[in-house]
PDB file of C-alpha atoms and ligand atoms in Angstrom:
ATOM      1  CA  UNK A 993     -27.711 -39.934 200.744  1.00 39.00           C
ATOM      2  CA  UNK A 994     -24.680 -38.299 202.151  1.00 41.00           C
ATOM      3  CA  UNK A 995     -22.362 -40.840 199.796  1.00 44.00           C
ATOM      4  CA  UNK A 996     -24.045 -39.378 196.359  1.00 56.00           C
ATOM      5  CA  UNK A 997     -24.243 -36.421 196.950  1.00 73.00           C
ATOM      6  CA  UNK A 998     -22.583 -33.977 194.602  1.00 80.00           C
ATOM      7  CA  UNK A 999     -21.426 -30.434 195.284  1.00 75.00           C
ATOM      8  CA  UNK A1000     -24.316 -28.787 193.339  1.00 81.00           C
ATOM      9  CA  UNK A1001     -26.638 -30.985 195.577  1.00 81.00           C
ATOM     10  CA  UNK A1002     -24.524 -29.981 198.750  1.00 74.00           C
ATOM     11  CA  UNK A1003     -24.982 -26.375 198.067  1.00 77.00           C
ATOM     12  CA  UNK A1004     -28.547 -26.548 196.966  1.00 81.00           C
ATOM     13  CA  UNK A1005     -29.573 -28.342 200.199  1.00 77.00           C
ATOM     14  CA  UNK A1006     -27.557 -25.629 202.313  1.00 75.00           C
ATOM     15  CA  UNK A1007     -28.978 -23.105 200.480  1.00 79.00           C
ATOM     16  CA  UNK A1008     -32.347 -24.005 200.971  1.00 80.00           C
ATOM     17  CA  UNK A1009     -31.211 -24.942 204.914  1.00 80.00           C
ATOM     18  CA  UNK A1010     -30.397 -21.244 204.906  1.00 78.00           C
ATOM     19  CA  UNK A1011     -33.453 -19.729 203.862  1.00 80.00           C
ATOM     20  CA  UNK A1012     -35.421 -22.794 205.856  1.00 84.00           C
ATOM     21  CA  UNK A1013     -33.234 -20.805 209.298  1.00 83.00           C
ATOM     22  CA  UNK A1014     -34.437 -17.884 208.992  1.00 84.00           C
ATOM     23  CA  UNK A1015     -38.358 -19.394 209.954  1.00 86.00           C
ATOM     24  CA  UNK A1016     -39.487 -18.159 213.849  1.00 86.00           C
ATOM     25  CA  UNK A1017     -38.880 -21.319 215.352  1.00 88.00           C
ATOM     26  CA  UNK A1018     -35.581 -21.952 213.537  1.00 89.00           C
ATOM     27  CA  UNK A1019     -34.274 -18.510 214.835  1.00 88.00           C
ATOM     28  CA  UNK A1020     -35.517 -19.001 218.364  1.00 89.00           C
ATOM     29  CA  UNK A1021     -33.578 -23.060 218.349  1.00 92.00           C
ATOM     30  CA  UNK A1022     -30.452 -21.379 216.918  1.00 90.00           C
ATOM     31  CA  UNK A1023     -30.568 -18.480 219.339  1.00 92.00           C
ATOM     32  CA  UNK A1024     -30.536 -21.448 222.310  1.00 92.00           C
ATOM     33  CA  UNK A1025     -27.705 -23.176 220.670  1.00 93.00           C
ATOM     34  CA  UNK A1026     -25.677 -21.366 219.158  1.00 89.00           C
ATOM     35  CA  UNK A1027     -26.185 -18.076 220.633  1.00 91.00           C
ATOM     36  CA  UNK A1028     -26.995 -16.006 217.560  1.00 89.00           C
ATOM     37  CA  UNK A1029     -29.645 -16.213 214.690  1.00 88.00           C
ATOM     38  CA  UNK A1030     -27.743 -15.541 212.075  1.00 90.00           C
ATOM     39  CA  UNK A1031     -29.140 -18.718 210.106  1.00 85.00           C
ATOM     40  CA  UNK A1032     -26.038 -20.665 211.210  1.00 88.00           C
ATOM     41  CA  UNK A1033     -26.277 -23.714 209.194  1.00 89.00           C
ATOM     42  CA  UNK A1034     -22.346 -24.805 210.535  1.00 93.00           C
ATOM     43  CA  UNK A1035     -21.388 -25.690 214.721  1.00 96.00           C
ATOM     44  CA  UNK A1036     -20.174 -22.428 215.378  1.00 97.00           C
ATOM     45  CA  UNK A1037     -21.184 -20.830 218.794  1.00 96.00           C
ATOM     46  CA  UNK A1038     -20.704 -17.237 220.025  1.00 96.00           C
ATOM     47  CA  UNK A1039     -18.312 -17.927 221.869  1.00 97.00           C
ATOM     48  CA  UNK A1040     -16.280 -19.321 219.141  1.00 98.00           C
ATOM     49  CA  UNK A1041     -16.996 -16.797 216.735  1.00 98.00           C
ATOM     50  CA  UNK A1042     -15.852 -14.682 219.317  1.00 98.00           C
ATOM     51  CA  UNK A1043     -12.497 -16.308 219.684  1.00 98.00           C
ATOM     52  CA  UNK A1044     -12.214 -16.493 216.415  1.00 98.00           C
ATOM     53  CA  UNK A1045     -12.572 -12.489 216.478  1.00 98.00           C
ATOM     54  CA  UNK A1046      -9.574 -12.142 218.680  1.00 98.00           C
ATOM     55  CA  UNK A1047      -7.345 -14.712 216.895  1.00 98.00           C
ATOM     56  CA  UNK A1048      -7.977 -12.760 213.717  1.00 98.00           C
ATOM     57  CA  UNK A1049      -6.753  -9.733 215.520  1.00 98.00           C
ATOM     58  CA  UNK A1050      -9.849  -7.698 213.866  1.00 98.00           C
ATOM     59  CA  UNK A1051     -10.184  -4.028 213.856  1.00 97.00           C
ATOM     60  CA  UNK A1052     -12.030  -1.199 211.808  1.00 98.00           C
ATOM     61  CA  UNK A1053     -10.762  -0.896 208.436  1.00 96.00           C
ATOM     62  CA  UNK A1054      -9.452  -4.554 208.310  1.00 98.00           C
ATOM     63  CA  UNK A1055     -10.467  -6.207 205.633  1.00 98.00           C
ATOM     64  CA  UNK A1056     -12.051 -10.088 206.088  1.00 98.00           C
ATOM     65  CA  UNK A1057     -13.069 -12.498 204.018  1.00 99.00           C
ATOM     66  CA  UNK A1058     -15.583 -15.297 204.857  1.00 98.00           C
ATOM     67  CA  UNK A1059     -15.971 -18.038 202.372  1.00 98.00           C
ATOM     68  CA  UNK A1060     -18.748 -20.205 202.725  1.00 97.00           C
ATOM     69  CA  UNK A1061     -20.219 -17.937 204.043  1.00 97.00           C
ATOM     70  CA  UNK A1062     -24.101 -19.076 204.319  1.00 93.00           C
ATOM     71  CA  UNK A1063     -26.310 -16.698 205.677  1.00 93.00           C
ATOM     72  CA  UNK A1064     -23.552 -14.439 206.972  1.00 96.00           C
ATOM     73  CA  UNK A1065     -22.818 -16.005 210.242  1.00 95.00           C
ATOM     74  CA  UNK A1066     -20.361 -15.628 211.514  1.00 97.00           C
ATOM     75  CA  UNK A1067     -18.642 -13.433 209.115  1.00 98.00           C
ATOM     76  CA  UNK A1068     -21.340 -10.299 209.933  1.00 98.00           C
ATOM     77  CA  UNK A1069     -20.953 -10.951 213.536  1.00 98.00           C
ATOM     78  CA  UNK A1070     -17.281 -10.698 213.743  1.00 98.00           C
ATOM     79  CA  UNK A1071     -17.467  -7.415 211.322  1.00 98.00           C
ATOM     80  CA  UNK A1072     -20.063  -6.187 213.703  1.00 98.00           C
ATOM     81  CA  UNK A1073     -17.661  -6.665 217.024  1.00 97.00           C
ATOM     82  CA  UNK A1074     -14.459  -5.167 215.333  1.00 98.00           C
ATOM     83  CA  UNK A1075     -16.147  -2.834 212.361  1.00 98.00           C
ATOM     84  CA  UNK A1076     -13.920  -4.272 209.687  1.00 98.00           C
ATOM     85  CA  UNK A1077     -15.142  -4.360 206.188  1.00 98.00           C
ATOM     86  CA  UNK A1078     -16.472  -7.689 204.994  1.00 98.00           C
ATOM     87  CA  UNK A1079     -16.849  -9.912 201.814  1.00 98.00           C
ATOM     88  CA  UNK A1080     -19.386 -12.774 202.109  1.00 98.00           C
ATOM     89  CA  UNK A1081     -19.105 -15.683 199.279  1.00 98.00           C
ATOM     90  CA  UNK A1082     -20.793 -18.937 198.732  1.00 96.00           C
ATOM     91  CA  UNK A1083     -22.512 -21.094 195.708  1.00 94.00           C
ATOM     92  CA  UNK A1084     -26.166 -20.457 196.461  1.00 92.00           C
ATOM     93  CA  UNK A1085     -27.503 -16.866 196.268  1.00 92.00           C
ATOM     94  CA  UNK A1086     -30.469 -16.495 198.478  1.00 91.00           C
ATOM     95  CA  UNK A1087     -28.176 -16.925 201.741  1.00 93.00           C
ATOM     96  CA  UNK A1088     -26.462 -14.090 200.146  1.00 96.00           C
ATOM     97  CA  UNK A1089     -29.009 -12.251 199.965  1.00 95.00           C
ATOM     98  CA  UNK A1090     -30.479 -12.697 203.468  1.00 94.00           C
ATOM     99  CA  UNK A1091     -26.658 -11.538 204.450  1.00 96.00           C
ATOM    100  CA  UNK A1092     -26.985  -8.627 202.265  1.00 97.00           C
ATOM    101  CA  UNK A1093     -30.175  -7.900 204.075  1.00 96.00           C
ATOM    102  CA  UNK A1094     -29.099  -8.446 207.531  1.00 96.00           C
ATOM    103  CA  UNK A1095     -26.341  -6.028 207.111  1.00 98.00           C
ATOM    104  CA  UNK A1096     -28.374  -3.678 205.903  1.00 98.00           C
ATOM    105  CA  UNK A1097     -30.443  -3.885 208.869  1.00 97.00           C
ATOM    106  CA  UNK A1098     -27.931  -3.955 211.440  1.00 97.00           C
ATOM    107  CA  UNK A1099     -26.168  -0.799 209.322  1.00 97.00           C
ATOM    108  CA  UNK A1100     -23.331  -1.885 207.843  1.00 98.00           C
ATOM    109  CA  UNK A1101     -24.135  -2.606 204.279  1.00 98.00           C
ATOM    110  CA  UNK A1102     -21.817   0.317 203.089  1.00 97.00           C
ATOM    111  CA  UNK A1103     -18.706  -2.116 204.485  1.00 98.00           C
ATOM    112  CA  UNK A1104     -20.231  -5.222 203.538  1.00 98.00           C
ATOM    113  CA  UNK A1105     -19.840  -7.036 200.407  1.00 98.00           C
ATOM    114  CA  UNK A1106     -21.207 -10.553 198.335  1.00 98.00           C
ATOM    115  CA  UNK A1107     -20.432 -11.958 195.389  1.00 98.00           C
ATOM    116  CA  UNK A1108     -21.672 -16.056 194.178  1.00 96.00           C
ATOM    117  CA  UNK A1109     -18.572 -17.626 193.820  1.00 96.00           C
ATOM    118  CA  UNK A1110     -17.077 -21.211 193.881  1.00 96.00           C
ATOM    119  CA  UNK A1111     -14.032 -20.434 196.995  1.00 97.00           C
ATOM    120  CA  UNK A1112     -11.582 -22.397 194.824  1.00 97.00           C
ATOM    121  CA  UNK A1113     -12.137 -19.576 192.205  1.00 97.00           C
ATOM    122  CA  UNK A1114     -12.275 -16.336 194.477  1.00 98.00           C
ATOM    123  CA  UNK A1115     -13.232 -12.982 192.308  1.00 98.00           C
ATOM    124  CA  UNK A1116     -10.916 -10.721 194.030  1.00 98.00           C
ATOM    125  CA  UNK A1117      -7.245  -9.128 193.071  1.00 98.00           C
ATOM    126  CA  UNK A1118      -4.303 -11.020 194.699  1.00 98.00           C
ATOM    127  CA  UNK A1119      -3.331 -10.001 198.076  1.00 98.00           C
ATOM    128  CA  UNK A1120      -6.673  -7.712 199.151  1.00 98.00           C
ATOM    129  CA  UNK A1121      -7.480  -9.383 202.200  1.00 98.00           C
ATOM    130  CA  UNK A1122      -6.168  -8.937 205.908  1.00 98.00           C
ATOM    131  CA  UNK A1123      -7.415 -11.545 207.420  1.00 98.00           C
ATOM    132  CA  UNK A1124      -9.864 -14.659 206.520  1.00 99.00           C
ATOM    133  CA  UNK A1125     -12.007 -17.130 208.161  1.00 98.00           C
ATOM    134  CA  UNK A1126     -14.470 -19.934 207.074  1.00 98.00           C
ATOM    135  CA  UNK A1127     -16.639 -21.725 209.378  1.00 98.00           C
ATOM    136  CA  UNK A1128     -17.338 -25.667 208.093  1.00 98.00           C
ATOM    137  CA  UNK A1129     -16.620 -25.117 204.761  1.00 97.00           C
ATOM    138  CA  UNK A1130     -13.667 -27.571 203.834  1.00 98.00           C
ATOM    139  CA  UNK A1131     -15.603 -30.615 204.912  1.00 97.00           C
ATOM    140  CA  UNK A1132     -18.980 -29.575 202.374  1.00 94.00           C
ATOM    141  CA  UNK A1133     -16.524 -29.030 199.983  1.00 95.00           C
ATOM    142  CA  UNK A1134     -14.491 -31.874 197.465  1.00 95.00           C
ATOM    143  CA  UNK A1135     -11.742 -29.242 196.191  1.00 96.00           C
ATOM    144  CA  UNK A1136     -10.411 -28.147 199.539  1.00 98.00           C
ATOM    145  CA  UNK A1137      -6.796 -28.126 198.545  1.00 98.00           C
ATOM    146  CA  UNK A1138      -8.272 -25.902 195.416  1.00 98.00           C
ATOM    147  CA  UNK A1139     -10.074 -23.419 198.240  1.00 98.00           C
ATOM    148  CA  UNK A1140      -6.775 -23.237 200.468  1.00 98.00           C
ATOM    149  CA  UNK A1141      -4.821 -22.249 197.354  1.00 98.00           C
ATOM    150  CA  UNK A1142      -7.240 -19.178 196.482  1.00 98.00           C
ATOM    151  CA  UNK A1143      -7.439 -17.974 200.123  1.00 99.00           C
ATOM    152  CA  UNK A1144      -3.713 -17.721 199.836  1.00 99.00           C
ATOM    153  CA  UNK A1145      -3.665 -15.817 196.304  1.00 98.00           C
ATOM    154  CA  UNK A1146      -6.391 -12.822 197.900  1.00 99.00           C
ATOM    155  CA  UNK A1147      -4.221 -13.035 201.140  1.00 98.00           C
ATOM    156  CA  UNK A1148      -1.987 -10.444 202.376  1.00 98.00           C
ATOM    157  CA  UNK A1149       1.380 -12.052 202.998  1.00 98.00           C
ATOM    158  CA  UNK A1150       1.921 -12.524 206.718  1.00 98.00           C
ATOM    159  CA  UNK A1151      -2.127 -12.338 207.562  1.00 98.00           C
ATOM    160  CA  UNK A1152      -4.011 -14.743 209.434  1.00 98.00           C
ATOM    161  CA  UNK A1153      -6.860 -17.333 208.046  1.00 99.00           C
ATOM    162  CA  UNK A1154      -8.770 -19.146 210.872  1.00 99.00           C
ATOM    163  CA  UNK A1155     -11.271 -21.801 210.006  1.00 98.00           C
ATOM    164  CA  UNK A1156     -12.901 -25.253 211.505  1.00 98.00           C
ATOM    165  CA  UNK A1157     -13.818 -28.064 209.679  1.00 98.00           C
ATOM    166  CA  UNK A1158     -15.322 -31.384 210.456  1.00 98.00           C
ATOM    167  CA  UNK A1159     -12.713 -34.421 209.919  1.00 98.00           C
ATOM    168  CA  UNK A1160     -13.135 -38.350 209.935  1.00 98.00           C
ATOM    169  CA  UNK A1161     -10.985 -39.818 213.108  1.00 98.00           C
ATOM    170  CA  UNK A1162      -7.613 -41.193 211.472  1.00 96.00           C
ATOM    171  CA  UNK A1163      -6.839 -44.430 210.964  1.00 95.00           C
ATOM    172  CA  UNK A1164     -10.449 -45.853 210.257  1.00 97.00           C
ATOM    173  CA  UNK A1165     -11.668 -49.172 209.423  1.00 97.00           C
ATOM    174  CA  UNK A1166     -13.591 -49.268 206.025  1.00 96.00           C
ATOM    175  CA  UNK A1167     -16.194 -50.331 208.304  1.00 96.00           C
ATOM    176  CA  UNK A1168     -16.377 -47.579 211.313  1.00 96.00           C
ATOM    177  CA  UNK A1169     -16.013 -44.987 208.151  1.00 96.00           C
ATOM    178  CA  UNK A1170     -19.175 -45.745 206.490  1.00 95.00           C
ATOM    179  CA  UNK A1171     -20.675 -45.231 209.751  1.00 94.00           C
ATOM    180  CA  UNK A1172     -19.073 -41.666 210.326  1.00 96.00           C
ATOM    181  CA  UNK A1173     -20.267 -40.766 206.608  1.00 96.00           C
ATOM    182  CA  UNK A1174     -24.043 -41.517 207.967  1.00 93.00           C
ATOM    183  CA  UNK A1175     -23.657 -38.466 210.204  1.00 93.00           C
ATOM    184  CA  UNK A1176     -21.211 -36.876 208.353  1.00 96.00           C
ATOM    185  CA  UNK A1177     -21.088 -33.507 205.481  1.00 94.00           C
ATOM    186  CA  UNK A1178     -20.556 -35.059 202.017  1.00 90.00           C
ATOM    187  CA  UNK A1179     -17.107 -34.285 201.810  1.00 96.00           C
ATOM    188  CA  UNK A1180     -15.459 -34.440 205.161  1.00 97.00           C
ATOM    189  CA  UNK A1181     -13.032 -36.984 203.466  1.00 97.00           C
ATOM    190  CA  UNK A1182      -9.841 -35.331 202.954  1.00 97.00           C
ATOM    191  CA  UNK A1183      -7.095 -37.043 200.484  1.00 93.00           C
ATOM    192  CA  UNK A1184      -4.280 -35.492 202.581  1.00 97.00           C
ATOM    193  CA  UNK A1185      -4.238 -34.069 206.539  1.00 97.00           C
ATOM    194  CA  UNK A1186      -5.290 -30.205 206.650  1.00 98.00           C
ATOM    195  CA  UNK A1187      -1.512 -29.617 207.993  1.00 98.00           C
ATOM    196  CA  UNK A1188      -0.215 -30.693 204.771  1.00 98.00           C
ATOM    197  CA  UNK A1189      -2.434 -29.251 202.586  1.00 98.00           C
ATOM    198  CA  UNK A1190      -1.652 -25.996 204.460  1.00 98.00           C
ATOM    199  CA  UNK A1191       1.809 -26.389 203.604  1.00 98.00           C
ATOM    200  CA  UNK A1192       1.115 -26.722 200.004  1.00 98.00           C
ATOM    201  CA  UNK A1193      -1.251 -23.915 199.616  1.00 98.00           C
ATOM    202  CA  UNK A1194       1.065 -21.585 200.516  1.00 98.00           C
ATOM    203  CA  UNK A1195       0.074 -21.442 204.496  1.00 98.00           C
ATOM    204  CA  UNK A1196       1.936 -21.861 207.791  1.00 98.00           C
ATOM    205  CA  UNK A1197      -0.002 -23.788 210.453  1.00 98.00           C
ATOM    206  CA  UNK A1198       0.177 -21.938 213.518  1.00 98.00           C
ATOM    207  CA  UNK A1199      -2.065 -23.386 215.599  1.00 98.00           C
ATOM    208  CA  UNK A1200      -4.492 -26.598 215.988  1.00 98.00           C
ATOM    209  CA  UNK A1201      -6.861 -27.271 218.433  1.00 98.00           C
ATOM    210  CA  UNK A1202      -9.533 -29.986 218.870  1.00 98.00           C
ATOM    211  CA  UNK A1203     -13.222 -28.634 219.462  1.00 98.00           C
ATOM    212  CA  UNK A1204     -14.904 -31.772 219.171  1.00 98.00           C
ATOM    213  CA  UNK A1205     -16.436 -31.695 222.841  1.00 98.00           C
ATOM    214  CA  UNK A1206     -18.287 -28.474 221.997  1.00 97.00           C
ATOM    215  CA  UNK A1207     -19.287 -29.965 218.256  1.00 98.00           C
ATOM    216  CA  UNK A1208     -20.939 -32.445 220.532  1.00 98.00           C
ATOM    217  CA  UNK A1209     -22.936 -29.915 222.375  1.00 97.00           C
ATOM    218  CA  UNK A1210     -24.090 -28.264 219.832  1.00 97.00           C
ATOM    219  CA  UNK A1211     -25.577 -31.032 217.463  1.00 98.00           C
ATOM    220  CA  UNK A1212     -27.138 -32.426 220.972  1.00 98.00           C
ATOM    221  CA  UNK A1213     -28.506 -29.084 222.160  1.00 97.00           C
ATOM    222  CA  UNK A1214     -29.654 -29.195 218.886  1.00 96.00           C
ATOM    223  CA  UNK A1215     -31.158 -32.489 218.502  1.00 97.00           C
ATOM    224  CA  UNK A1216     -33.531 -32.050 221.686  1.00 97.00           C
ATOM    225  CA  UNK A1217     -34.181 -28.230 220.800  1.00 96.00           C
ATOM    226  CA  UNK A1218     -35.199 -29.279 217.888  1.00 96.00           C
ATOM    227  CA  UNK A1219     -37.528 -32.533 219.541  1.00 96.00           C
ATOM    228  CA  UNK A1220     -39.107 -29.915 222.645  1.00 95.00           C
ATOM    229  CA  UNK A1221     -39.650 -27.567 219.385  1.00 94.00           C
ATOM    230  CA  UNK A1222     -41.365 -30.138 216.909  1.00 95.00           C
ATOM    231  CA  UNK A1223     -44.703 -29.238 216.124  1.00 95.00           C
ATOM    232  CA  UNK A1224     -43.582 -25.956 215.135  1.00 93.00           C
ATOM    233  CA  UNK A1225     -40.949 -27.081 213.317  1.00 93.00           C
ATOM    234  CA  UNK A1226     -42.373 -29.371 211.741  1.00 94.00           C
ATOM    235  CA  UNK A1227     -45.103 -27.325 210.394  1.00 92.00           C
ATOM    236  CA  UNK A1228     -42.422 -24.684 209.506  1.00 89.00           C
ATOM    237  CA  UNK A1229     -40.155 -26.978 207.528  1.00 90.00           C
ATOM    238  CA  UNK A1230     -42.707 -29.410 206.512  1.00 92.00           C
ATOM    239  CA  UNK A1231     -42.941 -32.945 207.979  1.00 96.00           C
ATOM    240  CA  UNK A1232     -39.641 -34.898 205.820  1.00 95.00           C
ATOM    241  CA  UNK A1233     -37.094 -31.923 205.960  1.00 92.00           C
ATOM    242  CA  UNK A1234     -38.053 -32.042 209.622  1.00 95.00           C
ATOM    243  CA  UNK A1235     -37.650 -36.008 210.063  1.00 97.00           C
ATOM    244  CA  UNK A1236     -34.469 -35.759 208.252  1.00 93.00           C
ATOM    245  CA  UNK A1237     -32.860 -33.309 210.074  1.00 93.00           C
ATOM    246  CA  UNK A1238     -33.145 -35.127 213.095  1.00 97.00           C
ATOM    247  CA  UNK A1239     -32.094 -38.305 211.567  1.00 96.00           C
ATOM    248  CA  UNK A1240     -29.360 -36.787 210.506  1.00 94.00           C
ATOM    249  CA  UNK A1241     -28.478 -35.216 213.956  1.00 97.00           C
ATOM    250  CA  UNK A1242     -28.892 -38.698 215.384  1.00 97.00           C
ATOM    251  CA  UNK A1243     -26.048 -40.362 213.217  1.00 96.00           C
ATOM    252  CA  UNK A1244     -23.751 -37.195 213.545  1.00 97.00           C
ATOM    253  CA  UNK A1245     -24.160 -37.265 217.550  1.00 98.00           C
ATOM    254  CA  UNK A1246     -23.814 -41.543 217.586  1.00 97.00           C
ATOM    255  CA  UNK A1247     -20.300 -41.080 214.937  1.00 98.00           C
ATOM    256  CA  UNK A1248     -19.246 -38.420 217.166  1.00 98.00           C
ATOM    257  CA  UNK A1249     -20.069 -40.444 220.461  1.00 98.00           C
ATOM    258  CA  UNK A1250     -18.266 -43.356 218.746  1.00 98.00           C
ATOM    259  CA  UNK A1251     -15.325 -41.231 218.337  1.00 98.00           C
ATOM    260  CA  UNK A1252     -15.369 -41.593 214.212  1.00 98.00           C
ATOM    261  CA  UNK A1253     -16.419 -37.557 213.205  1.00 98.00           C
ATOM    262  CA  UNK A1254     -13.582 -34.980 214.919  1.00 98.00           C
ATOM    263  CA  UNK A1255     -14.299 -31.126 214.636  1.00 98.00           C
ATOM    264  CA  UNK A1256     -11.258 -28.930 214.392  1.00 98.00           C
ATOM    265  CA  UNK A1257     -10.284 -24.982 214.476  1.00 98.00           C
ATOM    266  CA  UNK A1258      -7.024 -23.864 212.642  1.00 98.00           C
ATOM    267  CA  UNK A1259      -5.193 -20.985 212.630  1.00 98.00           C
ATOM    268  CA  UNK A1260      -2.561 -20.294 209.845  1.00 98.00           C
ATOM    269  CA  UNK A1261      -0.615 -17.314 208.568  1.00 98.00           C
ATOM    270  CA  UNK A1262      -0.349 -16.676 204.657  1.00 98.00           C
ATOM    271  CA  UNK A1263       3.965 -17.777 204.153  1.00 95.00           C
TER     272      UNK A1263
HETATM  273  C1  SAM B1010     -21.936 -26.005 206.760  1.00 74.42           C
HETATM  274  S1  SAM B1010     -22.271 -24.582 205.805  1.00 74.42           S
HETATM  275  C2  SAM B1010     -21.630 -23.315 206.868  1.00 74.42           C
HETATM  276  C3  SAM B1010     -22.191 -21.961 206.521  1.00 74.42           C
HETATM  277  C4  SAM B1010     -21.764 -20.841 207.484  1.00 74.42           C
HETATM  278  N1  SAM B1010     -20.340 -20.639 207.453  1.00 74.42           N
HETATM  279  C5  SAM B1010     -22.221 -21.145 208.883  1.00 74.42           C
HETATM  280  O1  SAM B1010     -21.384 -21.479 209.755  1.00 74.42           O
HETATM  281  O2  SAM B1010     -23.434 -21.044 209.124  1.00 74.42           O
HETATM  282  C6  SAM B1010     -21.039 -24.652 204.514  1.00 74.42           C
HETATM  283  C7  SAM B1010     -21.197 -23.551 203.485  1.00 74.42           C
HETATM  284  O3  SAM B1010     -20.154 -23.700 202.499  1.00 74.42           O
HETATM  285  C8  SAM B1010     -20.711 -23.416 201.222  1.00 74.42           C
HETATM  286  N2  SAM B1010     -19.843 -24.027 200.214  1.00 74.42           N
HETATM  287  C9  SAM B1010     -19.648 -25.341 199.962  1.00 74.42           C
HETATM  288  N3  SAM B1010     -18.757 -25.496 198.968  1.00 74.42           N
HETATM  289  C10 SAM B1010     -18.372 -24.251 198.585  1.00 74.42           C
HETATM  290  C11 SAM B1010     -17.487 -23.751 197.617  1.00 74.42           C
HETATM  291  N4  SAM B1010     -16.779 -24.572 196.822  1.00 74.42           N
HETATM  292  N5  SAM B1010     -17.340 -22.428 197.495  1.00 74.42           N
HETATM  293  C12 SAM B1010     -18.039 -21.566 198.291  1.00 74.42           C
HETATM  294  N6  SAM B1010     -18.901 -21.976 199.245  1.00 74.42           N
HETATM  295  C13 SAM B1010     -19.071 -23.311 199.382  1.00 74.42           C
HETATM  296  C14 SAM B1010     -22.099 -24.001 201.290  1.00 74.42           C
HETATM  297  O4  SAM B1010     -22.947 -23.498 200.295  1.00 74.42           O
HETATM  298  C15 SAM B1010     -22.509 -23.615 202.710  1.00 74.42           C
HETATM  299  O5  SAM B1010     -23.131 -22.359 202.772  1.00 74.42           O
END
C-alpha cells in the first residue's frame, strides 16, 4: 500500500485518521503516549512540542505558522504556552475544522487562523511569519523541496522554522529499503539530504539532532496501548482500520528496530 499511494490518498487517509482521533478511546491512547489529545496523527510528544516552544523562542504577538498541521497539534499547543497568534494549514478540511473548534474551546479562536492549502503553495503575503514549525510533514509529502521554498517566501528574514521528519537510514540496500517503506509514510524518500535542500530553499541549518530513540517509544507505547485498548478500538474504528493500524505499527517499530526508518528534528533560520 504505502508504495502506491498518491498524495491525494495520503491526505485523505490522514484526514480521516484525524477525525478517527478524536473517538474516546483514541483520545485516552494518545493522552498515554503522547501526552496530549490533540488528535496527533505525527510522533510528537509534549515534551517535544515543548522544546520545540523554546527553540522557536515564542511569545504573545508572535506570529507561527504550522503546516501540516492535522488536527492542530502541536501548533495550538505551542500558541496556547506562549499566546502567539497561529495559522493552521493542511489538504484535508475536517482536521481543520476540529482545530478551528478546539481553539474555540480552549479561547483562542480570535488569534487562531486555517486556511486548506497545499504547503508548497502557502496563501499568505511574503515575509508575515515569525517563526514556523511542522511536525512530520516532509516525509507524507513528495514536493518537500517545493514546501521548504514557500516556508521561506512567508518567512521573516532571520526567523526560525523547526520541524521533524521521518528519513530512510542512508546508504540502503534496494533490499533493506523496501523493508523500511513497509513501515514507512509514503514519501519519506527524499531525492536530496534535508541539509541541502535547506540550503537551496533559502534556509540556514542551525541545528540537527537525531530523535529516533523517542520515535521508537512512541510507535511502541503505541502499539501495546493500542493492543490493552482493542475492543474499544476496534469497535470505534471498525475492525480493518483497526487491524491495519497495528500492522502498520508493527513494520514501522521492526524498520526502526532494524535501524532502516531515522526520525529527525531541525532547526533552521530563514538566510
Ligand atoms: C503525519 S501527519 C502530522 C499531522 C500533525 N502535524 C501532527 O503531528 O499530528 C502529516 C500532515 O501533513 C499533511 N500534509 C501532507 N502533505 C501536505 C501538503 N503538501 N501540504 C499541506 N499539508 C500536507 C497531511 O494531511 C497530514 O495532516
Amino acid at each position: 500500500m504505502a508504495l502506491t499511494e498518491t498524495l491525494s490518498d495520503v491526505a485523505s487517509r490522514l484526514g480521516k485518521s484525524a477525525e478517527l482521533s478524536q473517538c474516546g478511546a483514541m483520545r485516552e491512547l494518545a493522552q498515554c503516549v503522547s501526552g496530549c489529545d490533540y488528535g496527533s496523527t505525527g510522533n510528537t510528544t509534549r515534551e517535544e512540542a515543548e522544546h520545540v516552544a523554546r527553540l522557536l523562542g515564542l511569545r504573545p504577538g508572535m506570529r507561527l505558522l504550522d503546516v501540516g498541521a492535522g488536527a492542530g497539534w502541536p501548533g495550538l499547543y505551542l500558541a496556547g504556552l506562549s499566546g502567539c497568534e497561529l495559522a493552521l494549514v493542511d489538504l484535508p478540511l475536517e482536521p481543520l475544522r476540529i482545530a478551528r473548534a478546539r481553539a474555540a474551546a480552549d479561547g483562542m479562536a480570535q488569534r487562531c487562523v486555517v486556511a486548506v492549502a497545499d504547503g508548497a503553495a502557502l496563501p499568505f503575503a511574503d515575509a508575515s511569519f515569525d517563526a514556523l514549525s511542522h511536525s512530520d510533514l516532509l516525509c507524507c509529502t513528495p514536493n518537500k523541496l517545493g514546501v521548504l521554498r514557500a516556508c521561506r517566501r512567508v518567512a521573516r528574514a532571520g526567523v526560525p522554522m523547526v520541524f521533524s521528519t521521518i528519513v530512510l537510514a542512508p546508504g540502503l540496500s534496494e533490499a533493506r529499503r523496501q523493508a523500511a517503506m513497509l513501515g514507512a509514510p509514503s514519501f519519506v524518500a527524499s531525492d536530496a539530504d534535508y541539509a541541502e535542500l535547506l540550503a537551496q530553499s533559502g534556509w540556514r541549518l542551525r541545528q540537527r539532532s537525531g530523535v529516533t530513540s523517542e520515535f521508537l517509544r512512541v510507535m511502541r507505547s503505541e502499539h501495546g496501548g493500542m493492543q490493552d485498548r482493542a475492543e474499544a478500538l476496534a469497535r470505534e474504528l471498525g475492525a480493518e482500520v483497526f487491524a491495519q493500524r497495528m500492522a502498520r505499527l508493527r513494520a514501522g517499530i521492526a524498520a526502526i528496530e532494524a535501524g532502516l526508518l531515522l526520525r529527525e528534528l531541525f532547526v533552521a533560520t530563514a538566510d
